[in-house]
């Protein structure tokens, strides 16, 4: 009996350890697949160190920015409405508004404010990168090299200067703390993408508070025109207002 128990215990230990080895190997294979998919999604890093940009992958940003460019060219605005066919584009623009109003501003305040983080960038990140590349081209030309055909303006597929890792390293070289360096990395690259969106007159805040007296006047005009105040939610001026008021009314009823 004791021998059987030992064999049983040994079998149990063996199967348990075998199960553990199997789970471990499976986890490692999953990690390899994840790393492979991430590598395939990211743009290739070349010698000039043109890097992907946080908080969104650079390739994804370029794709979505081109789609927003097409939308802006057709409609003259970046305010993608509810019900638009490209729901992904609407979610993407909403994410960027939330990124600026919450995470970006919070991290910027933690880092000491724009006067500290963006000292020397009065014209913005894009202009600073363009000057950096132009100065590098002039130096190369003076040393016998050939100047860049854009005179420092290496344009991306979206028609804007490419983000430069070399430029960023110049900005953060005085920072000793790794945490501060990561924070500055996020702020610089996020501001670069925000400036890209600003070239399309991107509206960062869509909420426009209307005084209650003006709402009453709009309701009076609606009743005069339609003979009732049953406003549908799709109404441009009063739809969302009436929807919110009905919800509040149900809470207190």
PDB file of N, CA and C in Angstrom, residues 206-224 228-229 231-245 248:
ATOM      1  N   UNK A 206     -15.324  69.925 -28.022  1.00  0.00           N
ATOM      2  CA  UNK A 206     -16.572  70.023 -28.785  1.00  0.00           C
ATOM      3  C   UNK A 206     -17.745  70.475 -27.935  1.00  0.00           C
ATOM      4  N   UNK A 207     -17.593  70.410 -26.624  1.00  0.00           N
ATOM      5  CA  UNK A 207     -18.707  70.790 -25.758  1.00  0.00           C
ATOM      6  C   UNK A 207     -18.823  72.305 -25.686  1.00  0.00           C
ATOM      7  N   UNK A 208     -19.951  72.817 -26.106  1.00  0.00           N
ATOM      8  CA  UNK A 208     -20.200  74.259 -26.078  1.00  0.00           C
ATOM      9  C   UNK A 208     -21.406  74.520 -25.163  1.00  0.00           C
ATOM     10  N   UNK A 209     -21.117  75.038 -23.993  1.00  0.00           N
ATOM     11  CA  UNK A 209     -22.184  75.288 -23.031  1.00  0.00           C
ATOM     12  C   UNK A 209     -23.086  76.420 -23.519  1.00  0.00           C
ATOM     13  N   UNK A 210     -24.366  76.137 -23.570  1.00  0.00           N
ATOM     14  CA  UNK A 210     -25.350  77.133 -23.995  1.00  0.00           C
ATOM     15  C   UNK A 210     -26.115  77.604 -22.755  1.00  0.00           C
ATOM     16  N   UNK A 211     -26.236  78.918 -22.544  1.00  0.00           N
ATOM     17  CA  UNK A 211     -26.984  79.416 -21.370  1.00  0.00           C
ATOM     18  C   UNK A 211     -28.417  78.891 -21.382  1.00  0.00           C
ATOM     19  N   UNK A 212     -28.956  78.661 -20.165  1.00  0.00           N
ATOM     20  CA  UNK A 212     -30.292  78.083 -20.056  1.00  0.00           C
ATOM     21  C   UNK A 212     -31.344  79.001 -20.663  1.00  0.00           C
ATOM     22  N   UNK A 213     -31.150  80.322 -20.543  1.00  0.00           N
ATOM     23  CA  UNK A 213     -32.108  81.267 -21.134  1.00  0.00           C
ATOM     24  C   UNK A 213     -32.160  81.102 -22.648  1.00  0.00           C
ATOM     25  N   UNK A 214     -30.994  80.851 -23.244  1.00  0.00           N
ATOM     26  CA  UNK A 214     -30.966  80.638 -24.692  1.00  0.00           C
ATOM     27  C   UNK A 214     -31.661  79.333 -25.063  1.00  0.00           C
ATOM     28  N   UNK A 215     -31.525  78.308 -24.192  1.00  0.00           N
ATOM     29  CA  UNK A 215     -32.231  77.057 -24.436  1.00  0.00           C
ATOM     30  C   UNK A 215     -33.750  77.272 -24.401  1.00  0.00           C
ATOM     31  N   UNK A 216     -34.214  78.066 -23.444  1.00  0.00           N
ATOM     32  CA  UNK A 216     -35.646  78.344 -23.365  1.00  0.00           C
ATOM     33  C   UNK A 216     -36.141  79.043 -24.616  1.00  0.00           C
ATOM     34  N   UNK A 217     -35.330  79.946 -25.138  1.00  0.00           N
ATOM     35  CA  UNK A 217     -35.708  80.648 -26.371  1.00  0.00           C
ATOM     36  C   UNK A 217     -35.762  79.676 -27.543  1.00  0.00           C
ATOM     37  N   UNK A 218     -34.796  78.730 -27.607  1.00  0.00           N
ATOM     38  CA  UNK A 218     -34.813  77.725 -28.666  1.00  0.00           C
ATOM     39  C   UNK A 218     -36.045  76.838 -28.558  1.00  0.00           C
ATOM     40  N   UNK A 219     -36.426  76.482 -27.330  1.00  0.00           N
ATOM     41  CA  UNK A 219     -37.626  75.646 -27.131  1.00  0.00           C
ATOM     42  C   UNK A 219     -38.875  76.402 -27.565  1.00  0.00           C
ATOM     43  N   UNK A 220     -38.960  77.698 -27.218  1.00  0.00           N
ATOM     44  CA  UNK A 220     -40.114  78.508 -27.622  1.00  0.00           C
ATOM     45  C   UNK A 220     -40.209  78.586 -29.142  1.00  0.00           C
ATOM     46  N   UNK A 221     -39.077  78.748 -29.816  1.00  0.00           N
ATOM     47  CA  UNK A 221     -39.087  78.787 -31.284  1.00  0.00           C
ATOM     48  C   UNK A 221     -39.505  77.444 -31.869  1.00  0.00           C
ATOM     49  N   UNK A 222     -39.058  76.345 -31.236  1.00  0.00           N
ATOM     50  CA  UNK A 222     -39.424  75.015 -31.721  1.00  0.00           C
ATOM     51  C   UNK A 222     -40.931  74.793 -31.582  1.00  0.00           C
ATOM     52  N   UNK A 223     -41.507  75.204 -30.445  1.00  0.00           N
ATOM     53  CA  UNK A 223     -42.949  75.042 -30.228  1.00  0.00           C
ATOM     54  C   UNK A 223     -43.739  75.898 -31.218  1.00  0.00           C
ATOM     55  N   UNK A 224     -43.257  77.111 -31.478  1.00  0.00           N
ATOM     56  CA  UNK A 224     -43.940  77.995 -32.426  1.00  0.00           C
ATOM     57  C   UNK A 224     -43.953  77.405 -33.831  1.00  0.00           C
ATOM     58  N   UNK A 228     -45.536  71.605 -30.773  1.00  0.00           N
ATOM     59  CA  UNK A 228     -45.323  70.675 -29.658  1.00  0.00           C
ATOM     60  C   UNK A 228     -43.855  70.795 -29.227  1.00  0.00           C
ATOM     61  N   UNK A 229     -43.527  70.136 -28.125  1.00  0.00           N
ATOM     62  CA  UNK A 229     -42.140  70.157 -27.652  1.00  0.00           C
ATOM     63  C   UNK A 229     -41.575  68.746 -27.523  1.00  0.00           C
ATOM     64  N   UNK A 231     -39.223  66.849 -28.798  1.00  0.00           N
ATOM     65  CA  UNK A 231     -38.016  66.992 -29.616  1.00  0.00           C
ATOM     66  C   UNK A 231     -37.316  65.645 -29.728  1.00  0.00           C
ATOM     67  N   UNK A 232     -37.048  65.235 -30.971  1.00  0.00           N
ATOM     68  CA  UNK A 232     -36.335  63.981 -31.194  1.00  0.00           C
ATOM     69  C   UNK A 232     -34.851  64.182 -30.906  1.00  0.00           C
ATOM     70  N   UNK A 233     -34.191  63.096 -30.525  1.00  0.00           N
ATOM     71  CA  UNK A 233     -32.775  63.195 -30.151  1.00  0.00           C
ATOM     72  C   UNK A 233     -31.892  63.604 -31.331  1.00  0.00           C
ATOM     73  N   UNK A 234     -32.326  63.367 -32.543  1.00  0.00           N
ATOM     74  CA  UNK A 234     -31.525  63.717 -33.722  1.00  0.00           C
ATOM     75  C   UNK A 234     -31.581  65.207 -34.053  1.00  0.00           C
ATOM     76  N   UNK A 235     -32.397  65.972 -33.333  1.00  0.00           N
ATOM     77  CA  UNK A 235     -32.483  67.407 -33.591  1.00  0.00           C
ATOM     78  C   UNK A 235     -31.133  68.060 -33.298  1.00  0.00           C
ATOM     79  N   UNK A 236     -30.698  68.936 -34.215  1.00  0.00           N
ATOM     80  CA  UNK A 236     -29.336  69.484 -34.142  1.00  0.00           C
ATOM     81  C   UNK A 236     -29.100  70.301 -32.880  1.00  0.00           C
ATOM     82  N   UNK A 237     -30.036  71.191 -32.525  1.00  0.00           N
ATOM     83  CA  UNK A 237     -29.811  72.104 -31.406  1.00  0.00           C
ATOM     84  C   UNK A 237     -30.304  71.549 -30.075  1.00  0.00           C
ATOM     85  N   UNK A 238     -31.496  70.940 -30.070  1.00  0.00           N
ATOM     86  CA  UNK A 238     -32.139  70.582 -28.814  1.00  0.00           C
ATOM     87  C   UNK A 238     -32.175  69.087 -28.523  1.00  0.00           C
ATOM     88  N   UNK A 239     -31.733  68.245 -29.476  1.00  0.00           N
ATOM     89  CA  UNK A 239     -31.869  66.799 -29.300  1.00  0.00           C
ATOM     90  C   UNK A 239     -31.162  66.275 -28.060  1.00  0.00           C
ATOM     91  N   UNK A 240     -29.859  66.547 -27.927  1.00  0.00           N
ATOM     92  CA  UNK A 240     -29.100  66.049 -26.790  1.00  0.00           C
ATOM     93  C   UNK A 240     -29.557  66.710 -25.482  1.00  0.00           C
ATOM     94  N   UNK A 241     -29.948  67.984 -25.554  1.00  0.00           N
ATOM     95  CA  UNK A 241     -30.418  68.677 -24.353  1.00  0.00           C
ATOM     96  C   UNK A 241     -31.678  68.014 -23.798  1.00  0.00           C
ATOM     97  N   UNK A 242     -32.653  67.741 -24.674  1.00  0.00           N
ATOM     98  CA  UNK A 242     -33.892  67.098 -24.219  1.00  0.00           C
ATOM     99  C   UNK A 242     -33.622  65.677 -23.747  1.00  0.00           C
ATOM    100  N   UNK A 243     -32.677  64.984 -24.382  1.00  0.00           N
ATOM    101  CA  UNK A 243     -32.351  63.624 -23.969  1.00  0.00           C
ATOM    102  C   UNK A 243     -31.805  63.624 -22.535  1.00  0.00           C
ATOM    103  N   UNK A 244     -30.923  64.565 -22.230  1.00  0.00           N
ATOM    104  CA  UNK A 244     -30.376  64.656 -20.873  1.00  0.00           C
ATOM    105  C   UNK A 244     -31.465  65.032 -19.863  1.00  0.00           C
ATOM    106  N   UNK A 245     -32.323  65.973 -20.241  1.00  0.00           N
ATOM    107  CA  UNK A 245     -33.379  66.409 -19.312  1.00  0.00           C
ATOM    108  C   UNK A 245     -34.362  65.284 -19.032  1.00  0.00           C
ATOM    109  N   UNK A 248     -32.753  62.980 -16.511  1.00  0.00           N
ATOM    110  CA  UNK A 248     -32.783  63.582 -15.172  1.00  0.00           C
ATOM    111  C   UNK A 248     -34.190  63.485 -14.590  1.00  0.00           C
TER     112      UNK A 248
END
